[in-house]
PDB file of C-alpha atoms in Angstrom:
ATOM      1  CA  UNK N   1     220.620 165.548 178.057  1.00  0.00           C
ATOM      2  CA  UNK N   2     217.845 168.082 176.312  1.00  0.00           C
ATOM      3  CA  UNK N   3     215.902 169.603 178.295  1.00  0.00           C
ATOM      4  CA  UNK N   4     212.532 172.111 177.923  1.00  0.00           C
ATOM      5  CA  UNK N   5     211.232 173.995 180.217  1.00  0.00           C
ATOM      6  CA  UNK N   6     208.284 176.081 180.183  1.00  0.00           C
ATOM      7  CA  UNK N   7     207.376 179.028 182.187  1.00  0.00           C
ATOM      8  CA  UNK N   8     204.699 181.912 181.833  1.00  0.00           C
ATOM      9  CA  UNK N   9     201.180 180.010 182.175  1.00  0.00           C
ATOM     10  CA  UNK N  10     198.788 181.130 184.199  1.00  0.00           C
ATOM     11  CA  UNK N  11     194.831 182.631 185.102  1.00  0.00           C
ATOM     12  CA  UNK N  12     194.141 185.644 182.307  1.00  0.00           C
ATOM     13  CA  UNK N  13     190.717 187.511 181.371  1.00  0.00           C
ATOM     14  CA  UNK N  14     188.766 186.848 177.904  1.00  0.00           C
ATOM     15  CA  UNK N  15     191.149 189.680 176.097  1.00  0.00           C
ATOM     16  CA  UNK N  16     194.322 189.875 178.587  1.00  0.00           C
ATOM     17  CA  UNK N  17     197.619 188.634 176.922  1.00  0.00           C
ATOM     18  CA  UNK N  18     200.487 186.234 177.963  1.00  0.00           C
ATOM     19  CA  UNK N  19     204.183 185.101 177.648  1.00  0.00           C
ATOM     20  CA  UNK N  20     205.024 181.182 177.427  1.00  0.00           C
ATOM     21  CA  UNK N  21     208.879 181.625 177.666  1.00  0.00           C
ATOM     22  CA  UNK N  22     210.407 178.182 176.838  1.00  0.00           C
ATOM     23  CA  UNK N  23     214.327 177.946 177.931  1.00  0.00           C
ATOM     24  CA  UNK N  24     216.177 175.175 175.915  1.00  0.00           C
ATOM     25  CA  UNK N  25     219.316 173.025 177.438  1.00  0.00           C
ATOM     26  CA  UNK N  26     221.247 170.319 175.796  1.00  0.00           C
ATOM     27  CA  UNK N  27     221.266 171.695 172.304  1.00  0.00           C
ATOM     28  CA  UNK N  28     221.658 175.117 170.516  1.00  0.00           C
ATOM     29  CA  UNK N  29     217.679 176.362 169.301  1.00  0.00           C
ATOM     30  CA  UNK N  30     219.096 178.348 166.326  1.00  0.00           C
ATOM     31  CA  UNK N  31     220.229 174.637 165.004  1.00  0.00           C
ATOM     32  CA  UNK N  32     216.769 173.517 165.002  1.00  0.00           C
ATOM     33  CA  UNK N  33     212.893 174.476 163.886  1.00  0.00           C
ATOM     34  CA  UNK N  34     211.375 175.340 167.408  1.00  0.00           C
ATOM     35  CA  UNK N  35     207.140 174.711 167.890  1.00  0.00           C
ATOM     36  CA  UNK N  36     204.890 175.591 170.407  1.00  0.00           C
ATOM     37  CA  UNK N  37     201.466 172.807 170.036  1.00  0.00           C
ATOM     38  CA  UNK N  38     198.673 172.509 172.093  1.00  0.00           C
ATOM     39  CA  UNK N  39     196.072 170.685 174.134  1.00  0.00           C
ATOM     40  CA  UNK N  40     192.430 172.051 174.886  1.00  0.00           C
ATOM     41  CA  UNK N  41     190.924 170.344 177.623  1.00  0.00           C
ATOM     42  CA  UNK N  42     189.348 167.234 176.705  1.00  0.00           C
ATOM     43  CA  UNK N  43     190.997 167.785 173.042  1.00  0.00           C
ATOM     44  CA  UNK N  44     193.723 166.904 171.030  1.00  0.00           C
ATOM     45  CA  UNK N  45     196.521 167.643 169.918  1.00  0.00           C
ATOM     46  CA  UNK N  46     196.842 171.171 167.825  1.00  0.00           C
ATOM     47  CA  UNK N  47     200.093 172.676 166.638  1.00  0.00           C
ATOM     48  CA  UNK N  48     200.311 176.436 167.568  1.00  0.00           C
ATOM     49  CA  UNK N  49     203.491 178.261 165.809  1.00  0.00           C
ATOM     50  CA  UNK N  50     206.496 177.561 164.620  1.00  0.00           C
ATOM     51  CA  UNK N  51     209.417 179.606 163.618  1.00  0.00           C
ATOM     52  CA  UNK N  52     212.552 178.092 161.626  1.00  0.00           C
ATOM     53  CA  UNK N  53     216.020 177.919 161.627  1.00  0.00           C
ATOM     54  CA  UNK N  54     216.707 181.064 160.415  1.00  0.00           C
ATOM     55  CA  UNK N  55     214.633 183.482 162.711  1.00  0.00           C
ATOM     56  CA  UNK N  56     213.253 184.957 159.988  1.00  0.00           C
ATOM     57  CA  UNK N  57     210.618 182.635 158.554  1.00  0.00           C
ATOM     58  CA  UNK N  58     207.331 182.155 161.527  1.00  0.00           C
ATOM     59  CA  UNK N  59     203.995 179.721 160.653  1.00  0.00           C
ATOM     60  CA  UNK N  60     200.970 179.807 162.341  1.00  0.00           C
ATOM     61  CA  UNK N  61     197.921 178.844 162.613  1.00  0.00           C
ATOM     62  CA  UNK N  62     194.654 180.551 161.355  1.00  0.00           C
ATOM     63  CA  UNK N  63     192.912 180.855 164.720  1.00  0.00           C
ATOM     64  CA  UNK N  64     196.488 182.722 166.522  1.00  0.00           C
ATOM     65  CA  UNK N  65     196.738 184.127 163.158  1.00  0.00           C
ATOM     66  CA  UNK N  66     196.958 188.180 164.251  1.00  0.00           C
ATOM     67  CA  UNK N  67     197.235 187.289 167.785  1.00  0.00           C
ATOM     68  CA  UNK N  68     200.207 184.951 168.890  1.00  0.00           C
ATOM     69  CA  UNK N  69     203.990 185.663 168.420  1.00  0.00           C
ATOM     70  CA  UNK N  70     206.202 182.930 168.336  1.00  0.00           C
ATOM     71  CA  UNK N  71     209.955 184.342 168.474  1.00  0.00           C
ATOM     72  CA  UNK N  72     213.624 183.000 170.027  1.00  0.00           C
ATOM     73  CA  UNK N  73     216.344 184.809 171.940  1.00  0.00           C
ATOM     74  CA  UNK N  74     219.098 183.148 170.444  1.00  0.00           C
ATOM     75  CA  UNK N  75     221.258 184.195 173.871  1.00  0.00           C
ATOM     76  CA  UNK N  76     219.331 183.006 176.186  1.00  0.00           C
ATOM     77  CA  UNK N  77     218.280 180.099 173.812  1.00  0.00           C
ATOM     78  CA  UNK N  78     215.095 180.064 174.649  1.00  0.00           C
ATOM     79  CA  UNK N  79     211.791 179.873 172.723  1.00  0.00           C
ATOM     80  CA  UNK N  80     209.043 182.687 172.748  1.00  0.00           C
ATOM     81  CA  UNK N  81     205.045 182.370 172.334  1.00  0.00           C
ATOM     82  CA  UNK N  82     203.224 186.183 172.468  1.00  0.00           C
ATOM     83  CA  UNK N  83     199.855 185.826 173.250  1.00  0.00           C
ATOM     84  CA  UNK N  84     196.982 188.759 172.845  1.00  0.00           C
ATOM     85  CA  UNK N  85     193.611 189.566 172.652  1.00  0.00           C
ATOM     86  CA  UNK N  86     193.073 185.856 174.125  1.00  0.00           C
ATOM     87  CA  UNK N  87     190.089 183.774 174.415  1.00  0.00           C
ATOM     88  CA  UNK N  88     188.231 181.346 176.265  1.00  0.00           C
ATOM     89  CA  UNK N  89     189.334 178.239 173.031  1.00  0.00           C
ATOM     90  CA  UNK N  90     192.971 179.433 174.448  1.00  0.00           C
ATOM     91  CA  UNK N  91     192.516 177.288 177.715  1.00  0.00           C
ATOM     92  CA  UNK N  92     194.860 174.881 177.139  1.00  0.00           C
ATOM     93  CA  UNK N  93     198.451 172.776 177.995  1.00  0.00           C
ATOM     94  CA  UNK N  94     201.185 174.694 175.860  1.00  0.00           C
ATOM     95  CA  UNK N  95     203.655 172.396 174.932  1.00  0.00           C
ATOM     96  CA  UNK N  96     207.011 173.873 173.395  1.00  0.00           C
ATOM     97  CA  UNK N  97     209.090 171.687 170.754  1.00  0.00           C
ATOM     98  CA  UNK N  98     211.984 171.402 169.564  1.00  0.00           C
ATOM     99  CA  UNK N  99     210.774 170.124 165.353  1.00  0.00           C
ATOM    100  CA  UNK N 100     207.323 170.584 163.909  1.00  0.00           C
ATOM    101  CA  UNK N 101     207.387 167.500 162.941  1.00  0.00           C
ATOM    102  CA  UNK N 102     208.314 164.190 164.007  1.00  0.00           C
ATOM    103  CA  UNK N 103     208.682 165.331 167.344  1.00  0.00           C
ATOM    104  CA  UNK N 104     211.714 163.792 169.438  1.00  0.00           C
ATOM    105  CA  UNK N 105     211.700 166.430 172.429  1.00  0.00           C
ATOM    106  CA  UNK N 106     208.819 168.196 174.261  1.00  0.00           C
ATOM    107  CA  UNK N 107     208.636 169.938 177.422  1.00  0.00           C
ATOM    108  CA  UNK N 108     206.064 169.329 180.001  1.00  0.00           C
ATOM    109  CA  UNK N 109     203.900 172.084 179.702  1.00  0.00           C
ATOM    110  CA  UNK N 110     203.217 175.167 180.885  1.00  0.00           C
ATOM    111  CA  UNK N 111     198.682 176.066 181.533  1.00  0.00           C
ATOM    112  CA  UNK N 112     196.669 178.384 180.199  1.00  0.00           C
ATOM    113  CA  UNK N 113     193.473 179.160 181.247  1.00  0.00           C
ATOM    114  CA  UNK N 114     191.292 181.971 179.515  1.00  0.00           C
ATOM    115  CA  UNK N 115     188.694 182.919 182.233  1.00  0.00           C
ATOM    116  CA  UNK N 116     186.644 185.719 184.020  1.00  0.00           C
TER     117      UNK N 116
ATOM    118  CA  UNK I   1     193.678 173.237 154.883  1.00  0.00           C
ATOM    119  CA  UNK I   2     194.563 169.457 154.945  1.00  0.00           C
ATOM    120  CA  UNK I   3     192.634 166.952 157.083  1.00  0.00           C
ATOM    121  CA  UNK I   4     193.894 164.261 158.833  1.00  0.00           C
ATOM    122  CA  UNK I   5     191.255 161.381 159.910  1.00  0.00           C
ATOM    123  CA  UNK I   6     191.593 159.101 162.406  1.00  0.00           C
ATOM    124  CA  UNK I   7     189.281 156.198 163.869  1.00  0.00           C
ATOM    125  CA  UNK I   8     187.753 158.000 167.372  1.00  0.00           C
ATOM    126  CA  UNK I   9     188.857 155.127 169.146  1.00  0.00           C
ATOM    127  CA  UNK I  10     190.277 150.740 168.867  1.00  0.00           C
ATOM    128  CA  UNK I  11     190.047 148.549 171.383  1.00  0.00           C
ATOM    129  CA  UNK I  12     191.586 145.332 171.067  1.00  0.00           C
ATOM    130  CA  UNK I  13     192.794 142.664 173.537  1.00  0.00           C
ATOM    131  CA  UNK I  14     196.360 142.300 175.238  1.00  0.00           C
ATOM    132  CA  UNK I  15     198.741 139.871 172.673  1.00  0.00           C
ATOM    133  CA  UNK I  16     196.233 140.840 169.871  1.00  0.00           C
ATOM    134  CA  UNK I  17     197.549 143.767 167.042  1.00  0.00           C
ATOM    135  CA  UNK I  18     195.602 146.984 166.969  1.00  0.00           C
ATOM    136  CA  UNK I  19     195.976 148.821 164.017  1.00  0.00           C
ATOM    137  CA  UNK I  20     195.003 153.063 163.620  1.00  0.00           C
ATOM    138  CA  UNK I  21     194.581 154.490 160.372  1.00  0.00           C
ATOM    139  CA  UNK I  22     195.361 157.785 159.085  1.00  0.00           C
ATOM    140  CA  UNK I  23     193.805 159.296 156.231  1.00  0.00           C
ATOM    141  CA  UNK I  24     194.777 162.464 154.119  1.00  0.00           C
ATOM    142  CA  UNK I  25     194.721 163.219 150.084  1.00  0.00           C
ATOM    143  CA  UNK I  26     197.320 161.794 148.517  1.00  0.00           C
ATOM    144  CA  UNK I  27     198.997 161.045 152.386  1.00  0.00           C
ATOM    145  CA  UNK I  28     201.741 158.458 150.580  1.00  0.00           C
ATOM    146  CA  UNK I  29     203.432 162.068 149.298  1.00  0.00           C
ATOM    147  CA  UNK I  30     203.844 163.432 153.028  1.00  0.00           C
ATOM    148  CA  UNK I  31     206.467 162.243 155.885  1.00  0.00           C
ATOM    149  CA  UNK I  32     203.415 161.019 158.362  1.00  0.00           C
ATOM    150  CA  UNK I  33     204.490 160.792 161.783  1.00  0.00           C
ATOM    151  CA  UNK I  34     203.041 159.301 165.061  1.00  0.00           C
ATOM    152  CA  UNK I  35     202.543 160.538 168.761  1.00  0.00           C
ATOM    153  CA  UNK I  36     201.392 158.203 171.981  1.00  0.00           C
ATOM    154  CA  UNK I  37     199.781 160.851 174.501  1.00  0.00           C
ATOM    155  CA  UNK I  38     198.595 159.432 177.881  1.00  0.00           C
ATOM    156  CA  UNK I  39     197.191 161.792 180.358  1.00  0.00           C
ATOM    157  CA  UNK I  40     199.346 163.918 182.136  1.00  0.00           C
ATOM    158  CA  UNK I  41     202.752 162.302 180.398  1.00  0.00           C
ATOM    159  CA  UNK I  42     203.567 164.959 177.421  1.00  0.00           C
ATOM    160  CA  UNK I  43     203.327 163.048 173.925  1.00  0.00           C
ATOM    161  CA  UNK I  44     205.696 160.470 172.686  1.00  0.00           C
ATOM    162  CA  UNK I  45     206.341 160.152 168.984  1.00  0.00           C
ATOM    163  CA  UNK I  46     207.031 155.895 168.752  1.00  0.00           C
ATOM    164  CA  UNK I  47     206.656 156.389 164.947  1.00  0.00           C
ATOM    165  CA  UNK I  48     208.390 159.113 162.658  1.00  0.00           C
ATOM    166  CA  UNK I  49     208.919 159.534 158.780  1.00  0.00           C
ATOM    167  CA  UNK I  50     206.395 157.313 158.077  1.00  0.00           C
ATOM    168  CA  UNK I  51     208.397 153.917 159.505  1.00  0.00           C
ATOM    169  CA  UNK I  52     211.490 155.092 161.784  1.00  0.00           C
ATOM    170  CA  UNK I  53     211.661 154.307 165.403  1.00  0.00           C
ATOM    171  CA  UNK I  54     213.119 157.088 167.393  1.00  0.00           C
ATOM    172  CA  UNK I  55     215.596 154.714 170.536  1.00  0.00           C
ATOM    173  CA  UNK I  56     213.446 153.367 172.942  1.00  0.00           C
ATOM    174  CA  UNK I  57     210.378 152.640 171.227  1.00  0.00           C
ATOM    175  CA  UNK I  58     210.093 149.010 171.159  1.00  0.00           C
ATOM    176  CA  UNK I  59     209.838 146.860 167.874  1.00  0.00           C
ATOM    177  CA  UNK I  60     206.336 146.099 168.393  1.00  0.00           C
ATOM    178  CA  UNK I  61     205.692 149.791 166.968  1.00  0.00           C
ATOM    179  CA  UNK I  62     205.745 149.987 162.840  1.00  0.00           C
ATOM    180  CA  UNK I  63     204.042 152.551 160.934  1.00  0.00           C
ATOM    181  CA  UNK I  64     203.130 152.219 156.590  1.00  0.00           C
ATOM    182  CA  UNK I  65     202.165 154.928 154.370  1.00  0.00           C
ATOM    183  CA  UNK I  66     200.739 154.889 150.978  1.00  0.00           C
ATOM    184  CA  UNK I  67     198.046 156.043 148.887  1.00  0.00           C
ATOM    185  CA  UNK I  68     195.558 157.839 150.847  1.00  0.00           C
ATOM    186  CA  UNK I  69     196.344 155.627 154.623  1.00  0.00           C
ATOM    187  CA  UNK I  70     199.241 155.380 157.079  1.00  0.00           C
ATOM    188  CA  UNK I  71     198.624 153.131 159.560  1.00  0.00           C
ATOM    189  CA  UNK I  72     200.731 152.809 162.747  1.00  0.00           C
ATOM    190  CA  UNK I  73     201.342 148.722 163.412  1.00  0.00           C
ATOM    191  CA  UNK I  74     201.114 148.132 166.867  1.00  0.00           C
ATOM    192  CA  UNK I  75     201.461 144.414 167.745  1.00  0.00           C
ATOM    193  CA  UNK I  76     201.821 142.343 171.497  1.00  0.00           C
ATOM    194  CA  UNK I  77     199.773 145.183 172.240  1.00  0.00           C
ATOM    195  CA  UNK I  78     200.281 145.133 176.252  1.00  0.00           C
ATOM    196  CA  UNK I  79     198.075 147.600 179.444  1.00  0.00           C
ATOM    197  CA  UNK I  80     200.454 149.935 179.145  1.00  0.00           C
ATOM    198  CA  UNK I  81     200.128 150.987 176.056  1.00  0.00           C
ATOM    199  CA  UNK I  82     196.227 151.474 176.164  1.00  0.00           C
ATOM    200  CA  UNK I  83     196.142 155.817 175.060  1.00  0.00           C
ATOM    201  CA  UNK I  84     195.585 158.066 172.475  1.00  0.00           C
ATOM    202  CA  UNK I  85     197.247 158.549 169.324  1.00  0.00           C
ATOM    203  CA  UNK I  86     197.886 161.336 166.668  1.00  0.00           C
ATOM    204  CA  UNK I  87     199.146 161.442 163.327  1.00  0.00           C
ATOM    205  CA  UNK I  88     201.289 163.958 162.120  1.00  0.00           C
ATOM    206  CA  UNK I  89     202.430 166.158 158.728  1.00  0.00           C
ATOM    207  CA  UNK I  90     204.233 168.832 157.601  1.00  0.00           C
ATOM    208  CA  UNK I  91     201.428 170.105 154.939  1.00  0.00           C
ATOM    209  CA  UNK I  92     204.051 172.249 152.921  1.00  0.00           C
ATOM    210  CA  UNK I  93     201.633 173.414 150.775  1.00  0.00           C
ATOM    211  CA  UNK I  94     200.020 175.314 153.353  1.00  0.00           C
ATOM    212  CA  UNK I  95     202.700 175.600 155.261  1.00  0.00           C
ATOM    213  CA  UNK I  96     201.402 173.795 157.989  1.00  0.00           C
ATOM    214  CA  UNK I  97     202.071 171.150 160.860  1.00  0.00           C
ATOM    215  CA  UNK I  98     198.470 169.155 160.806  1.00  0.00           C
ATOM    216  CA  UNK I  99     197.821 167.070 163.502  1.00  0.00           C
ATOM    217  CA  UNK I 100     194.879 163.889 163.563  1.00  0.00           C
ATOM    218  CA  UNK I 101     192.163 163.936 165.358  1.00  0.00           C
ATOM    219  CA  UNK I 102     193.447 161.080 167.667  1.00  0.00           C
ATOM    220  CA  UNK I 103     192.786 158.057 168.357  1.00  0.00           C
ATOM    221  CA  UNK I 104     191.342 156.137 171.902  1.00  0.00           C
ATOM    222  CA  UNK I 105     193.439 152.874 172.145  1.00  0.00           C
ATOM    223  CA  UNK I 106     191.366 150.812 174.797  1.00  0.00           C
ATOM    224  CA  UNK I 107     193.333 147.436 175.529  1.00  0.00           C
ATOM    225  CA  UNK I 108     190.306 144.998 177.159  1.00  0.00           C
TER     226      UNK I 108
END
């Protein structure tokens, strides 16, 4: 059974950093694109970042480029999102997903709140 | 950057047919995916690759994609279908995943 379990969310001050983790089970992350998608309170779904199967090609929405870094650890079968220079507008529920299109598998989400 | 345009809301009576549009420049040349999002739950893919239903999705859900518009059609709408629906594509030119703004389906 495919499962994605996120952790690492929390309350952080503007300008601060946070690292989200996503442990995958039931499949090998190196065989799939993996992504992060977020939903801010009262807003729609927004793609944040994706990493290709090769682990080298990474893609980001313009608003997080240079601040966020997507990475993975194949030994731990885990996906990460390092978030630096956080802003109030980064407040959202962050979902880890398998794939970047036609996404069938989603985690339960990790809540990130950026506030002073 | 590529933009997907959805109507903010669609209302339909139970048992009727709901159609939710997703407009984009030459979207017919792309693969369109549709997600159902209910409060407190992760999104659920209801249609992928324009017309295919993931396992477990009722046949009442169907999709089409041509020209500048993709459409999600839900027949015999039920109260449980009330949710936000999002279309999504991969834009190869910008190498970005793009979501539409979402459509709130209200079952009257």
